[in-house]
Amino acid sequence: MPFSTLEDFHFSAGPWNIHTGADPFGPEVRDDRDFAAKLKMLKDLGFDYVQFHDDDVVPDSASQAELEQIAGDMRKLLDSEGMTAEFVAPRIWEDPRTIDGAITSNDPAERAYGIRRGKRSVDIANILGCDRIVLWPAREGTYIREAKDAVAASQQLCDFANALLEYDPKIRLLGEMKPNEPMDLMYLPTTGHFLALVYKTVDPDRVGVLIESAHAILAGLDPADEMAYALWHGKLWGVHLNDQNGLKFDQDKAFGTANLRRAFNQVDVLVRNGYGQNGEIIGLDVKAMRTQKFDRAHMHLKNSKDVFLALADLALSIDRSEWQALRDARDYEGLDAFIMKQLMGRA
Ligand code: 3MF
Ligand code: MG
């Protein structure tokens, strides 16, 4: 697999990444922008792809005919701006019917609603011209473990995947795993758990993963190693790059801002494995600080993209023979210093 080049990298973000600054302890602090303004903002920042939740495109209340109309209009808007949809993710965590989970709820009517939401996401993706459905199973866990049967929950997650795969023979499903938040404990908390489920679905070739840096860190794992493992399976079909300062709530910090070395290792594994050469996108999932003023509330996106490109440039120009010589000599202290100097720009 040849290394990626800078031209292989195309960037995406979701409309939720340009946001009003509300958090669990305080209301909005910035005005919202309408979707067309967000789209233009992303375009100006050099992003070519947009990530969507189903209801970023079509409200859940819309009829099937309305869905076709509204999603068709969105497609026209994207086309007119030269933008492409990367994926559609069913937002199965806000509706009152999904408080016990949309997939692992103890109520079969609520599980049926979850599958309906998934199928609508497929319909929307088809109209937008993308074949990727991202599943972030937000409420598929428990506050207390006695509340659900974990064996049954594993099968319900597989049933959900199968329902979407059978609904559309072309759609691909990407699991985006996270160990906690909003639930205390999630089912399938890591990429590895989901990868094991992939092979029990009706069509493993159409099921893969999207890895978010912060989610791996919250599981106490190294995101670069998580990406490497998914790459080895041929299943790393998306990333949500961001950063995270320790084990706390999901911070969605700008990429590389908490730990530049950890970010470099993510970029390096992507570059060395030709990520982007088969249409994989560099997705960001980052939040602006609540303190940021309205007209500067896009800097987290720009900073993340700039850091990614600078680290990709480093991964492409770093002296690999010196790196290898240090490995061969088993001089890992020397390698430590070599990497640090590169990251400090003092090589
Ligand atoms: C939560 C997330 C989600 C997903 C999004 C698309 C709201 O921690 O990362 O963002 O990325 O739903 O799958
Ligand atoms: Mg994410």
Coordinates of C-alpha atoms in Angstrom, one line a residue, residues 121-274:
S121 CA -31.3 7.5 7.2
V122 CA -30.6 5.0 4.3
D123 CA -33.3 6.8 2.2
I124 CA -31.8 10.1 2.9
A125 CA -28.2 8.9 2.2
N126 CA -29.4 7.5 -1.2
I127 CA -30.9 10.9 -2.2
L128 CA -27.8 12.7 -1.0
G129 CA -25.6 10.3 -3.1
C130 CA -23.6 8.7 -0.3
D131 CA -23.4 5.1 0.7
R132 CA -22.2 5.4 4.3
I133 CA -24.4 5.2 7.4
V134 CA -22.7 5.9 10.7
L135 CA -24.0 4.3 13.8
W136 CA -23.1 5.9 17.1
P137 CA -25.1 3.8 19.6
A138 CA -25.5 6.6 22.1
R139 CA -28.0 5.1 24.5
E140 CA -27.3 1.5 23.9
G141 CA -26.1 0.8 27.4
T142 CA -27.4 1.1 30.9
Y143 CA -27.1 3.2 34.0
I144 CA -27.3 0.0 36.1
R145 CA -26.2 -3.2 34.6
E146 CA -29.2 -5.2 35.9
A147 CA -31.5 -3.2 33.7
K148 CA -30.8 -5.2 30.5
D149 CA -29.5 -8.5 29.3
A150 CA -26.1 -8.0 27.7
V151 CA -26.3 -11.2 25.6
A152 CA -29.7 -10.1 24.2
A153 CA -28.3 -6.5 23.6
S154 CA -25.5 -7.9 21.5
Q155 CA -27.9 -9.7 19.3
Q156 CA -30.2 -6.6 19.1
L157 CA -27.2 -4.6 17.9
C158 CA -26.5 -7.3 15.2
D159 CA -30.2 -7.3 14.3
F160 CA -30.1 -3.6 13.8
A161 CA -27.1 -3.8 11.5
N162 CA -28.7 -6.6 9.5
A163 CA -32.0 -4.7 9.1
L164 CA -30.1 -1.9 7.4
L165 CA -27.9 -4.1 5.3
E166 CA -31.0 -6.1 4.1
Y167 CA -32.9 -2.9 3.4
D168 CA -30.4 -1.7 0.9
P169 CA -27.9 -3.9 -0.9
K170 CA -25.4 -1.1 -1.5
I171 CA -25.3 0.8 1.8
R172 CA -22.3 0.5 4.1
L173 CA -22.5 0.7 7.9
L174 CA -19.7 2.2 10.0
G175 CA -19.8 1.7 13.8
E176 CA -18.5 4.7 15.8
M177 CA -17.9 3.2 19.3
K178 CA -17.6 5.1 22.5
P179 CA -17.3 3.6 26.0
N180 CA -19.5 6.0 28.0
E181 CA -21.5 9.3 27.9
P182 CA -24.4 9.7 27.8
M183 CA -24.7 6.2 29.4
D184 CA -22.5 5.0 32.3
L185 CA -21.6 1.8 30.4
M186 CA -22.2 1.2 26.7
Y187 CA -22.5 -2.1 24.9
L188 CA -19.8 -2.7 22.3
P189 CA -17.7 0.0 24.0
T190 CA -14.7 -0.1 21.6
T191 CA -13.8 -0.5 18.0
G192 CA -12.6 -4.0 18.6
H193 CA -16.0 -5.0 20.0
F194 CA -17.8 -3.7 17.0
L195 CA -15.3 -5.4 14.6
A196 CA -16.1 -8.7 16.2
L197 CA -19.8 -8.1 15.6
V198 CA -19.1 -7.2 11.9
Y199 CA -18.3 -10.8 11.1
K200 CA -21.6 -12.0 12.5
T201 CA -23.7 -9.8 10.3
V202 CA -25.3 -10.9 7.1
D203 CA -22.8 -9.0 5.0
P204 CA -19.5 -8.4 6.7
D205 CA -18.0 -6.8 3.6
R206 CA -20.4 -3.8 4.1
V207 CA -19.7 -3.2 7.7
G208 CA -16.7 -1.3 9.0
V209 CA -15.8 1.4 11.5
L210 CA -15.3 5.1 12.0
I211 CA -12.9 5.9 14.8
E212 CA -13.1 9.0 16.9
S213 CA -9.9 9.9 18.7
A214 CA -11.6 11.0 21.9
H215 CA -13.7 7.9 22.1
A216 CA -10.6 5.7 22.0
I217 CA -8.9 7.8 24.6
L218 CA -12.0 7.6 26.9
A219 CA -11.6 3.8 26.7
G220 CA -8.0 4.2 27.9
L221 CA -6.8 3.2 24.4
D222 CA -4.4 4.8 22.0
P223 CA -6.3 6.1 18.9
A224 CA -3.4 5.4 16.6
D225 CA -3.4 1.7 17.6
E226 CA -7.1 1.5 17.3
M227 CA -6.8 2.9 13.7
A228 CA -4.0 0.5 13.0
Y229 CA -6.1 -2.5 14.1
A230 CA -9.0 -1.4 11.9
L231 CA -6.7 -0.8 9.0
W232 CA -5.4 -4.3 9.4
H233 CA -9.0 -5.5 9.0
G234 CA -9.4 -3.3 5.9
K235 CA -12.3 -1.6 7.8
L236 CA -11.2 1.9 8.7
W237 CA -13.7 3.8 6.5
G238 CA -13.9 7.0 8.5
V239 CA -12.3 9.0 11.3
H240 CA -13.5 11.6 13.7
L241 CA -10.2 13.4 14.6
N242 CA -10.2 15.5 17.8
D243 CA -8.5 15.5 21.1
Q244 CA -9.2 14.8 24.7
N245 CA -7.4 15.8 28.0
G246 CA -7.7 12.8 30.2
L247 CA -10.6 10.7 31.3
K248 CA -13.6 13.0 31.7
F249 CA -16.6 14.0 29.5
D250 CA -16.1 13.8 25.8
Q251 CA -14.3 17.1 25.1
D252 CA -14.0 17.2 21.3
K253 CA -11.0 19.5 21.5
A254 CA -9.3 20.7 18.3
F255 CA -7.1 18.0 16.9
G256 CA -3.7 17.7 18.5
T257 CA -4.2 20.4 21.0
A258 CA -4.1 18.2 24.1
N259 CA -1.3 15.8 23.0
L260 CA 0.5 16.6 19.7
R261 CA 2.5 13.4 19.8
R262 CA -0.6 11.3 20.0
A263 CA -2.0 13.2 17.1
F264 CA 1.2 12.7 15.1
N265 CA 0.9 8.9 15.6
Q266 CA -2.7 9.0 14.3
V267 CA -1.7 10.9 11.2
D268 CA 1.4 8.7 10.7
V269 CA -0.6 5.5 10.7
L270 CA -3.1 7.0 8.2
V271 CA -0.3 8.3 5.9
R272 CA 1.6 5.0 6.0
N273 CA -1.4 2.9 5.2
G274 CA -2.7 5.0 2.2

